[in-house]
Amino acid sequence: FDAFLREWFDRFAFRSVSTAEFLAFLDERLFAGSRPPSPDVQAWIFQPGLPPDAAVAHSAAFDRVDALRSEWLAGKRTAASLPAVKWSTFEWLRFLGALPEDVGRERAAELEAAFALSRSGNSEVLFQWLLLAVRSGYGGADDRLESFLTSMGRRKYLKPLYEALWKTPAGRERAMAIYRRARRGYHPIAVDTVDKIVGWKP
């Protein structure tokens, strides 16, 4: 397979290739004219989603994070007892991303007290934390939320945060106040998206 990839890049470097050309090259160079039943190449290329023959990934590290999250949510351990200071970005995203949308102000405050998530320098972790804080009505992250929304222009972050803010009257007021300041610094595509969320009228 490594030799196949090397030949693919050497032969087709700096040019566009059609799907038909790729399939012909695949049959000629990798399958030697006899395509096996697995992998189901037609399903991988032409059908939506992952085919049934896709490998299922399993992570022992994620299993541990899931177990710890369940224990914390069940009140069997405190946030401070979580070994999260050693977690990778992906473990933090797994933990935060699978929490209930609204964990409540007290639970959010407990996480902040234990890990100072509002001071995270990792944009992915910080975004997940701010989204959780907004949905949980936790005001301790408000200053960081404002600085994030006025300094970060990526639509993947802006859209969910403004949508979450827009779900409550207080959140709407805050969203509009931030957006008035931040709008001129956003990319036009992000502006178009957030304009629709907040009903912006020039």
JSON list of C-alpha atoms in Angstrom, two decimals:
[
{"chain": "A", "resi": 1, "resn": "PHE", "atom": "CA", "xyz": [0.00, 0.00, 0.00]},
{"chain": "A", "resi": 2, "resn": "ASP", "atom": "CA", "xyz": [2.88, 2.40, 0.77]},
{"chain": "A", "resi": 3, "resn": "ALA", "atom": "CA", "xyz": [4.31, 1.75, -2.69]},
{"chain": "A", "resi": 4, "resn": "PHE", "atom": "CA", "xyz": [0.87, 2.38, -4.21]},
{"chain": "A", "resi": 5, "resn": "LEU", "atom": "CA", "xyz": [0.59, 5.74, -2.43]},
{"chain": "A", "resi": 6, "resn": "ARG", "atom": "CA", "xyz": [4.10, 6.76, -3.46]},
{"chain": "A", "resi": 7, "resn": "GLU", "atom": "CA", "xyz": [3.35, 5.96, -7.09]},
{"chain": "A", "resi": 8, "resn": "TRP", "atom": "CA", "xyz": [0.02, 7.80, -6.91]},
{"chain": "A", "resi": 9, "resn": "PHE", "atom": "CA", "xyz": [1.65, 11.01, -5.71]},
{"chain": "A", "resi": 10, "resn": "ASP", "atom": "CA", "xyz": [4.57, 10.71, -8.12]},
{"chain": "A", "resi": 11, "resn": "ARG", "atom": "CA", "xyz": [2.33, 10.13, -11.14]},
{"chain": "A", "resi": 12, "resn": "PHE", "atom": "CA", "xyz": [-0.38, 12.70, -10.43]},
{"chain": "A", "resi": 13, "resn": "ALA", "atom": "CA", "xyz": [1.52, 15.47, -8.66]},
{"chain": "A", "resi": 14, "resn": "PHE", "atom": "CA", "xyz": [0.39, 19.00, -9.56]},
{"chain": "A", "resi": 15, "resn": "ARG", "atom": "CA", "xyz": [-2.66, 18.00, -11.58]},
{"chain": "A", "resi": 16, "resn": "SER", "atom": "CA", "xyz": [-6.34, 17.32, -11.09]},
{"chain": "A", "resi": 17, "resn": "VAL", "atom": "CA", "xyz": [-7.57, 13.73, -11.22]},
{"chain": "A", "resi": 18, "resn": "SER", "atom": "CA", "xyz": [-11.12, 12.50, -11.81]},
{"chain": "A", "resi": 19, "resn": "THR", "atom": "CA", "xyz": [-12.81, 9.79, -9.77]},
{"chain": "A", "resi": 20, "resn": "ALA", "atom": "CA", "xyz": [-12.78, 7.53, -12.82]},
{"chain": "A", "resi": 21, "resn": "GLU", "atom": "CA", "xyz": [-9.00, 7.98, -13.16]},
{"chain": "A", "resi": 22, "resn": "PHE", "atom": "CA", "xyz": [-8.52, 7.18, -9.48]},
{"chain": "A", "resi": 23, "resn": "LEU", "atom": "CA", "xyz": [-10.60, 4.00, -9.74]},
{"chain": "A", "resi": 24, "resn": "ALA", "atom": "CA", "xyz": [-8.71, 2.87, -12.84]},
{"chain": "A", "resi": 25, "resn": "PHE", "atom": "CA", "xyz": [-5.37, 3.48, -11.12]},
{"chain": "A", "resi": 26, "resn": "LEU", "atom": "CA", "xyz": [-6.61, 1.67, -8.00]},
{"chain": "A", "resi": 27, "resn": "ASP", "atom": "CA", "xyz": [-7.66, -1.38, -9.99]},
{"chain": "A", "resi": 28, "resn": "GLU", "atom": "CA", "xyz": [-4.47, -1.41, -12.05]},
{"chain": "A", "resi": 29, "resn": "ARG", "atom": "CA", "xyz": [-1.83, -0.74, -9.40]},
{"chain": "A", "resi": 30, "resn": "LEU", "atom": "CA", "xyz": [-3.29, -1.91, -6.08]},
{"chain": "A", "resi": 31, "resn": "PHE", "atom": "CA", "xyz": [-5.80, -4.62, -6.97]},
{"chain": "A", "resi": 32, "resn": "ALA", "atom": "CA", "xyz": [-3.96, -5.86, -10.11]},
{"chain": "A", "resi": 33, "resn": "GLY", "atom": "CA", "xyz": [-7.19, -6.01, -12.10]},
{"chain": "A", "resi": 34, "resn": "SER", "atom": "CA", "xyz": [-9.16, -8.06, -9.55]},
{"chain": "A", "resi": 35, "resn": "ARG", "atom": "CA", "xyz": [-10.96, -5.88, -7.01]},
{"chain": "A", "resi": 36, "resn": "PRO", "atom": "CA", "xyz": [-11.61, -7.77, -3.73]},
{"chain": "A", "resi": 37, "resn": "PRO", "atom": "CA", "xyz": [-15.05, -7.71, -2.05]},
{"chain": "A", "resi": 38, "resn": "SER", "atom": "CA", "xyz": [-13.61, -5.77, 0.89]},
{"chain": "A", "resi": 39, "resn": "PRO", "atom": "CA", "xyz": [-13.14, -2.89, 1.16]},
{"chain": "A", "resi": 40, "resn": "ASP", "atom": "CA", "xyz": [-16.30, -2.01, -0.73]},
{"chain": "A", "resi": 41, "resn": "VAL", "atom": "CA", "xyz": [-14.74, 0.69, -2.90]},
{"chain": "A", "resi": 42, "resn": "GLN", "atom": "CA", "xyz": [-18.06, 1.77, -4.44]},
{"chain": "A", "resi": 43, "resn": "ALA", "atom": "CA", "xyz": [-19.57, 2.32, -0.99]},
{"chain": "A", "resi": 44, "resn": "TRP", "atom": "CA", "xyz": [-16.52, 4.22, 0.28]},
{"chain": "A", "resi": 45, "resn": "ILE", "atom": "CA", "xyz": [-16.47, 6.57, -2.68]},
{"chain": "A", "resi": 46, "resn": "PHE", "atom": "CA", "xyz": [-20.10, 6.98, -3.74]},
{"chain": "A", "resi": 47, "resn": "GLN", "atom": "CA", "xyz": [-22.28, 6.41, -0.66]},
{"chain": "A", "resi": 48, "resn": "PRO", "atom": "CA", "xyz": [-22.85, 8.72, 2.32]},
{"chain": "A", "resi": 49, "resn": "GLY", "atom": "CA", "xyz": [-21.55, 7.91, 5.79]},
{"chain": "A", "resi": 50, "resn": "LEU", "atom": "CA", "xyz": [-19.11, 5.17, 6.76]},
{"chain": "A", "resi": 51, "resn": "PRO", "atom": "CA", "xyz": [-19.58, 1.77, 5.09]},
{"chain": "A", "resi": 52, "resn": "PRO", "atom": "CA", "xyz": [-20.22, -1.35, 7.20]},
{"chain": "A", "resi": 53, "resn": "ASP", "atom": "CA", "xyz": [-16.66, -2.56, 6.61]},
{"chain": "A", "resi": 54, "resn": "ALA", "atom": "CA", "xyz": [-15.14, 0.55, 8.24]},
{"chain": "A", "resi": 55, "resn": "ALA", "atom": "CA", "xyz": [-12.86, -0.23, 11.15]},
{"chain": "A", "resi": 56, "resn": "VAL", "atom": "CA", "xyz": [-14.35, 0.77, 14.50]},
{"chain": "A", "resi": 57, "resn": "ALA", "atom": "CA", "xyz": [-11.85, 2.72, 16.57]},
{"chain": "A", "resi": 58, "resn": "HIS", "atom": "CA", "xyz": [-11.62, 2.06, 20.28]},
{"chain": "A", "resi": 59, "resn": "SER", "atom": "CA", "xyz": [-9.77, 4.15, 22.82]},
{"chain": "A", "resi": 60, "resn": "ALA", "atom": "CA", "xyz": [-8.97, 2.99, 26.33]},
{"chain": "A", "resi": 61, "resn": "ALA", "atom": "CA", "xyz": [-8.12, 6.60, 27.21]},
{"chain": "A", "resi": 62, "resn": "PHE", "atom": "CA", "xyz": [-11.61, 7.72, 26.17]},
{"chain": "A", "resi": 63, "resn": "ASP", "atom": "CA", "xyz": [-13.13, 4.86, 28.17]},
{"chain": "A", "resi": 64, "resn": "ARG", "atom": "CA", "xyz": [-11.36, 6.20, 31.26]},
{"chain": "A", "resi": 65, "resn": "VAL", "atom": "CA", "xyz": [-12.56, 9.74, 30.56]},
{"chain": "A", "resi": 66, "resn": "ASP", "atom": "CA", "xyz": [-16.13, 8.50, 30.07]},
{"chain": "A", "resi": 67, "resn": "ALA", "atom": "CA", "xyz": [-16.01, 6.60, 33.36]},
{"chain": "A", "resi": 68, "resn": "LEU", "atom": "CA", "xyz": [-14.63, 9.61, 35.23]},
{"chain": "A", "resi": 69, "resn": "ARG", "atom": "CA", "xyz": [-17.28, 11.89, 33.71]},
{"chain": "A", "resi": 70, "resn": "SER", "atom": "CA", "xyz": [-20.03, 9.51, 34.82]},
{"chain": "A", "resi": 71, "resn": "GLU", "atom": "CA", "xyz": [-18.61, 9.38, 38.35]},
{"chain": "A", "resi": 72, "resn": "TRP", "atom": "CA", "xyz": [-18.42, 13.17, 38.54]},
{"chain": "A", "resi": 73, "resn": "LEU", "atom": "CA", "xyz": [-21.95, 13.63, 37.23]},
{"chain": "A", "resi": 74, "resn": "ALA", "atom": "CA", "xyz": [-23.21, 11.03, 39.71]},
{"chain": "A", "resi": 75, "resn": "GLY", "atom": "CA", "xyz": [-21.55, 12.89, 42.59]},
{"chain": "A", "resi": 76, "resn": "LYS", "atom": "CA", "xyz": [-19.12, 10.03, 43.27]},
{"chain": "A", "resi": 77, "resn": "ARG", "atom": "CA", "xyz": [-16.09, 12.28, 42.90]},
{"chain": "A", "resi": 78, "resn": "THR", "atom": "CA", "xyz": [-15.26, 15.98, 42.90]},
{"chain": "A", "resi": 79, "resn": "ALA", "atom": "CA", "xyz": [-13.93, 17.90, 39.93]},
{"chain": "A", "resi": 80, "resn": "ALA", "atom": "CA", "xyz": [-10.69, 18.48, 41.83]},
{"chain": "A", "resi": 81, "resn": "SER", "atom": "CA", "xyz": [-10.18, 14.72, 42.08]},
{"chain": "A", "resi": 82, "resn": "LEU", "atom": "CA", "xyz": [-10.28, 14.27, 38.30]},
{"chain": "A", "resi": 83, "resn": "PRO", "atom": "CA", "xyz": [-6.79, 13.58, 36.86]},
{"chain": "A", "resi": 84, "resn": "ALA", "atom": "CA", "xyz": [-7.52, 16.13, 34.15]},
{"chain": "A", "resi": 85, "resn": "VAL", "atom": "CA", "xyz": [-4.32, 18.17, 34.50]},
{"chain": "A", "resi": 86, "resn": "LYS", "atom": "CA", "xyz": [-2.62, 15.35, 32.57]},
{"chain": "A", "resi": 87, "resn": "TRP", "atom": "CA", "xyz": [-5.30, 15.10, 29.89]},
{"chain": "A", "resi": 88, "resn": "SER", "atom": "CA", "xyz": [-4.59, 15.75, 26.24]},
{"chain": "A", "resi": 89, "resn": "THR", "atom": "CA", "xyz": [-6.70, 18.14, 24.19]},
{"chain": "A", "resi": 90, "resn": "PHE", "atom": "CA", "xyz": [-8.71, 15.17, 22.90]},
{"chain": "A", "resi": 91, "resn": "GLU", "atom": "CA", "xyz": [-9.46, 13.87, 26.38]},
{"chain": "A", "resi": 92, "resn": "TRP", "atom": "CA", "xyz": [-10.67, 17.32, 27.45]},
{"chain": "A", "resi": 93, "resn": "LEU", "atom": "CA", "xyz": [-12.85, 17.56, 24.34]},
{"chain": "A", "resi": 94, "resn": "ARG", "atom": "CA", "xyz": [-14.25, 14.10, 25.06]},
{"chain": "A", "resi": 95, "resn": "PHE", "atom": "CA", "xyz": [-15.05, 15.07, 28.66]},
{"chain": "A", "resi": 96, "resn": "LEU", "atom": "CA", "xyz": [-16.61, 18.47, 27.95]},
{"chain": "A", "resi": 97, "resn": "GLY", "atom": "CA", "xyz": [-18.33, 17.52, 24.70]},
{"chain": "A", "resi": 98, "resn": "ALA", "atom": "CA", "xyz": [-20.30, 14.66, 26.24]},
{"chain": "A", "resi": 99, "resn": "LEU", "atom": "CA", "xyz": [-21.52, 16.54, 29.31]},
{"chain": "A", "resi": 100, "resn": "PRO", "atom": "CA", "xyz": [-25.21, 17.46, 29.41]},
{"chain": "A", "resi": 101, "resn": "GLU", "atom": "CA", "xyz": [-25.79, 20.79, 27.64]},
{"chain": "A", "resi": 102, "resn": "ASP", "atom": "CA", "xyz": [-26.74, 22.37, 30.97]},
{"chain": "A", "resi": 103, "resn": "VAL", "atom": "CA", "xyz": [-24.73, 21.01, 33.89]},
{"chain": "A", "resi": 104, "resn": "GLY", "atom": "CA", "xyz": [-25.93, 23.86, 36.11]},
{"chain": "A", "resi": 105, "resn": "ARG", "atom": "CA", "xyz": [-24.10, 26.85, 37.51]},
{"chain": "A", "resi": 106, "resn": "GLU", "atom": "CA", "xyz": [-22.71, 25.02, 40.53]},
{"chain": "A", "resi": 107, "resn": "ARG", "atom": "CA", "xyz": [-21.19, 22.18, 38.47]},
{"chain": "A", "resi": 108, "resn": "ALA", "atom": "CA", "xyz": [-19.71, 24.66, 35.98]},
{"chain": "A", "resi": 109, "resn": "ALA", "atom": "CA", "xyz": [-18.26, 26.72, 38.84]},
{"chain": "A", "resi": 110, "resn": "GLU", "atom": "CA", "xyz": [-16.72, 23.56, 40.30]},
{"chain": "A", "resi": 111, "resn": "LEU", "atom": "CA", "xyz": [-14.94, 22.82, 37.00]},
{"chain": "A", "resi": 112, "resn": "GLU", "atom": "CA", "xyz": [-13.70, 26.38, 36.75]},
{"chain": "A", "resi": 113, "resn": "ALA", "atom": "CA", "xyz": [-12.40, 26.36, 40.32]},
{"chain": "A", "resi": 114, "resn": "ALA", "atom": "CA", "xyz": [-10.54, 23.11, 39.76]},
{"chain": "A", "resi": 115, "resn": "PHE", "atom": "CA", "xyz": [-9.07, 23.76, 36.31]},
{"chain": "A", "resi": 116, "resn": "ALA", "atom": "CA", "xyz": [-9.35, 27.49, 35.47]},
{"chain": "A", "resi": 117, "resn": "LEU", "atom": "CA", "xyz": [-10.81, 26.55, 32.09]},
{"chain": "A", "resi": 118, "resn": "SER", "atom": "CA", "xyz": [-11.52, 30.19, 31.22]},
{"chain": "A", "resi": 119, "resn": "ARG", "atom": "CA", "xyz": [-7.75, 30.72, 31.13]},
{"chain": "A", "resi": 120, "resn": "SER", "atom": "CA", "xyz": [-7.11, 27.84, 28.74]},
{"chain": "A", "resi": 121, "resn": "GLY", "atom": "CA", "xyz": [-4.80, 28.74, 25.89]},
{"chain": "A", "resi": 122, "resn": "ASN", "atom": "CA", "xyz": [-6.23, 25.96, 23.73]},
{"chain": "A", "resi": 123, "resn": "SER", "atom": "CA", "xyz": [-8.98, 27.38, 21.51]},
{"chain": "A", "resi": 124, "resn": "GLU", "atom": "CA", "xyz": [-10.73, 24.03, 21.05]},
{"chain": "A", "resi": 125, "resn": "VAL", "atom": "CA", "xyz": [-10.94, 23.34, 24.79]},
{"chain": "A", "resi": 126, "resn": "LEU", "atom": "CA", "xyz": [-11.81, 26.96, 25.55]},
{"chain": "A", "resi": 127, "resn": "PHE", "atom": "CA", "xyz": [-14.62, 26.94, 22.99]},
{"chain": "A", "resi": 128, "resn": "GLN", "atom": "CA", "xyz": [-16.16, 23.77, 24.46]},
{"chain": "A", "resi": 129, "resn": "TRP", "atom": "CA", "xyz": [-15.89, 25.24, 27.94]},
{"chain": "A", "resi": 130, "resn": "LEU", "atom": "CA", "xyz": [-17.47, 28.58, 26.96]},
{"chain": "A", "resi": 131, "resn": "LEU", "atom": "CA", "xyz": [-20.30, 26.80, 25.18]},
{"chain": "A", "resi": 132, "resn": "LEU", "atom": "CA", "xyz": [-20.96, 24.75, 28.31]},
{"chain": "A", "resi": 133, "resn": "ALA", "atom": "CA", "xyz": [-20.80, 27.89, 30.48]},
{"chain": "A", "resi": 134, "resn": "VAL", "atom": "CA", "xyz": [-23.32, 29.74, 28.30]},
{"chain": "A", "resi": 135, "resn": "ARG", "atom": "CA", "xyz": [-25.72, 26.79, 28.19]},
{"chain": "A", "resi": 136, "resn": "SER", "atom": "CA", "xyz": [-25.42, 26.32, 31.95]},
{"chain": "A", "resi": 137, "resn": "GLY", "atom": "CA", "xyz": [-25.99, 29.99, 32.78]},
{"chain": "A", "resi": 138, "resn": "TYR", "atom": "CA", "xyz": [-22.58, 30.22, 34.44]},
{"chain": "A", "resi": 139, "resn": "GLY", "atom": "CA", "xyz": [-21.54, 33.88, 34.57]},
{"chain": "A", "resi": 140, "resn": "GLY", "atom": "CA", "xyz": [-18.01, 33.28, 35.79]},
{"chain": "A", "resi": 141, "resn": "ALA", "atom": "CA", "xyz": [-16.85, 32.86, 32.20]},
{"chain": "A", "resi": 142, "resn": "ASP", "atom": "CA", "xyz": [-18.56, 35.98, 30.83]},
{"chain": "A", "resi": 143, "resn": "ASP", "atom": "CA", "xyz": [-15.41, 38.12, 30.55]},
{"chain": "A", "resi": 144, "resn": "ARG", "atom": "CA", "xyz": [-13.53, 35.35, 28.75]},
{"chain": "A", "resi": 145, "resn": "LEU", "atom": "CA", "xyz": [-16.52, 34.74, 26.48]},
{"chain": "A", "resi": 146, "resn": "GLU", "atom": "CA", "xyz": [-16.52, 38.39, 25.45]},
{"chain": "A", "resi": 147, "resn": "SER", "atom": "CA", "xyz": [-12.77, 38.46, 24.80]},
{"chain": "A", "resi": 148, "resn": "PHE", "atom": "CA", "xyz": [-13.05, 35.23, 22.82]},
{"chain": "A", "resi": 149, "resn": "LEU", "atom": "CA", "xyz": [-15.90, 36.49, 20.64]},
{"chain": "A", "resi": 150, "resn": "THR", "atom": "CA", "xyz": [-14.17, 39.81, 19.98]},
{"chain": "A", "resi": 151, "resn": "SER", "atom": "CA", "xyz": [-10.81, 38.25, 19.10]},
{"chain": "A", "resi": 152, "resn": "MET", "atom": "CA", "xyz": [-11.78, 34.98, 17.39]},
{"chain": "A", "resi": 153, "resn": "GLY", "atom": "CA", "xyz": [-13.30, 35.09, 13.93]},
{"chain": "A", "resi": 154, "resn": "ARG", "atom": "CA", "xyz": [-13.72, 31.42, 13.11]},
{"chain": "A", "resi": 155, "resn": "ARG", "atom": "CA", "xyz": [-17.31, 30.62, 12.15]},
{"chain": "A", "resi": 156, "resn": "LYS", "atom": "CA", "xyz": [-17.09, 27.15, 13.72]},
{"chain": "A", "resi": 157, "resn": "TYR", "atom": "CA", "xyz": [-16.76, 28.86, 17.11]},
{"chain": "A", "resi": 158, "resn": "LEU", "atom": "CA", "xyz": [-18.94, 31.92, 16.55]},
{"chain": "A", "resi": 159, "resn": "LYS", "atom": "CA", "xyz": [-22.08, 30.21, 15.29]},
{"chain": "A", "resi": 160, "resn": "PRO", "atom": "CA", "xyz": [-22.66, 27.82, 18.24]},
{"chain": "A", "resi": 161, "resn": "LEU", "atom": "CA", "xyz": [-21.78, 30.47, 20.84]},
{"chain": "A", "resi": 162, "resn": "TYR", "atom": "CA", "xyz": [-24.11, 33.12, 19.41]},
{"chain": "A", "resi": 163, "resn": "GLU", "atom": "CA", "xyz": [-26.85, 30.53, 18.97]},
{"chain": "A", "resi": 164, "resn": "ALA", "atom": "CA", "xyz": [-26.50, 29.47, 22.60]},
{"chain": "A", "resi": 165, "resn": "LEU", "atom": "CA", "xyz": [-26.55, 33.08, 23.80]},
{"chain": "A", "resi": 166, "resn": "TRP", "atom": "CA", "xyz": [-29.63, 33.83, 21.70]},
{"chain": "A", "resi": 167, "resn": "LYS", "atom": "CA", "xyz": [-31.75, 31.29, 23.57]},
{"chain": "A", "resi": 168, "resn": "THR", "atom": "CA", "xyz": [-32.37, 33.53, 26.60]},
{"chain": "A", "resi": 169, "resn": "PRO", "atom": "CA", "xyz": [-33.39, 37.21, 26.87]},
{"chain": "A", "resi": 170, "resn": "ALA", "atom": "CA", "xyz": [-30.26, 38.06, 28.90]},
{"chain": "A", "resi": 171, "resn": "GLY", "atom": "CA", "xyz": [-28.14, 36.13, 26.44]},
{"chain": "A", "resi": 172, "resn": "ARG", "atom": "CA", "xyz": [-29.63, 38.03, 23.51]},
{"chain": "A", "resi": 173, "resn": "GLU", "atom": "CA", "xyz": [-28.79, 41.34, 25.11]},
{"chain": "A", "resi": 174, "resn": "ARG", "atom": "CA", "xyz": [-25.24, 40.19, 25.75]},
{"chain": "A", "resi": 175, "resn": "ALA", "atom": "CA", "xyz": [-24.88, 38.73, 22.24]},
{"chain": "A", "resi": 176, "resn": "MET", "atom": "CA", "xyz": [-25.96, 42.00, 20.62]},
{"chain": "A", "resi": 177, "resn": "ALA", "atom": "CA", "xyz": [-23.63, 44.07, 22.81]},
{"chain": "A", "resi": 178, "resn": "ILE", "atom": "CA", "xyz": [-20.68, 41.86, 21.89]},
{"chain": "A", "resi": 179, "resn": "TYR", "atom": "CA", "xyz": [-21.64, 41.63, 18.23]},
{"chain": "A", "resi": 180, "resn": "ARG", "atom": "CA", "xyz": [-21.87, 45.39, 17.81]},
{"chain": "A", "resi": 181, "resn": "ARG", "atom": "CA", "xyz": [-18.22, 45.60, 18.86]},
{"chain": "A", "resi": 182, "resn": "ALA", "atom": "CA", "xyz": [-16.97, 42.50, 17.07]},
{"chain": "A", "resi": 183, "resn": "ARG", "atom": "CA", "xyz": [-18.89, 42.51, 13.78]},
{"chain": "A", "resi": 184, "resn": "ARG", "atom": "CA", "xyz": [-16.54, 44.71, 11.79]},
{"chain": "A", "resi": 185, "resn": "GLY", "atom": "CA", "xyz": [-13.63, 42.34, 12.54]},
{"chain": "A", "resi": 186, "resn": "TYR", "atom": "CA", "xyz": [-15.37, 39.15, 11.36]},
{"chain": "A", "resi": 187, "resn": "HIS", "atom": "CA", "xyz": [-14.99, 37.56, 7.93]},
{"chain": "A", "resi": 188, "resn": "PRO", "atom": "CA", "xyz": [-17.95, 38.34, 5.62]},
{"chain": "A", "resi": 189, "resn": "ILE", "atom": "CA", "xyz": [-19.13, 34.70, 5.71]},
{"chain": "A", "resi": 190, "resn": "ALA", "atom": "CA", "xyz": [-19.13, 34.75, 9.53]},
{"chain": "A", "resi": 191, "resn": "VAL", "atom": "CA", "xyz": [-20.93, 38.11, 9.48]},
{"chain": "A", "resi": 192, "resn": "ASP", "atom": "CA", "xyz": [-23.63, 36.69, 7.20]},
{"chain": "A", "resi": 193, "resn": "THR", "atom": "CA", "xyz": [-24.10, 33.73, 9.57]},
{"chain": "A", "resi": 194, "resn": "VAL", "atom": "CA", "xyz": [-24.26, 35.76, 12.79]},
{"chain": "A", "resi": 195, "resn": "ASP", "atom": "CA", "xyz": [-26.42, 38.46, 11.18]},
{"chain": "A", "resi": 196, "resn": "LYS", "atom": "CA", "xyz": [-29.07, 35.80, 10.62]},
{"chain": "A", "resi": 197, "resn": "ILE", "atom": "CA", "xyz": [-28.79, 34.50, 14.20]},
{"chain": "A", "resi": 198, "resn": "VAL", "atom": "CA", "xyz": [-29.19, 37.90, 15.84]},
{"chain": "A", "resi": 199, "resn": "GLY", "atom": "CA", "xyz": [-31.47, 39.46, 13.20]},
{"chain": "A", "resi": 200, "resn": "TRP", "atom": "CA", "xyz": [-28.98, 42.21, 12.49]},
{"chain": "A", "resi": 201, "resn": "LYS", "atom": "CA", "xyz": [-30.45, 45.33, 10.93]},
{"chain": "A", "resi": 202, "resn": "PRO", "atom": "CA", "xyz": [-27.85, 47.80, 9.53]}
]
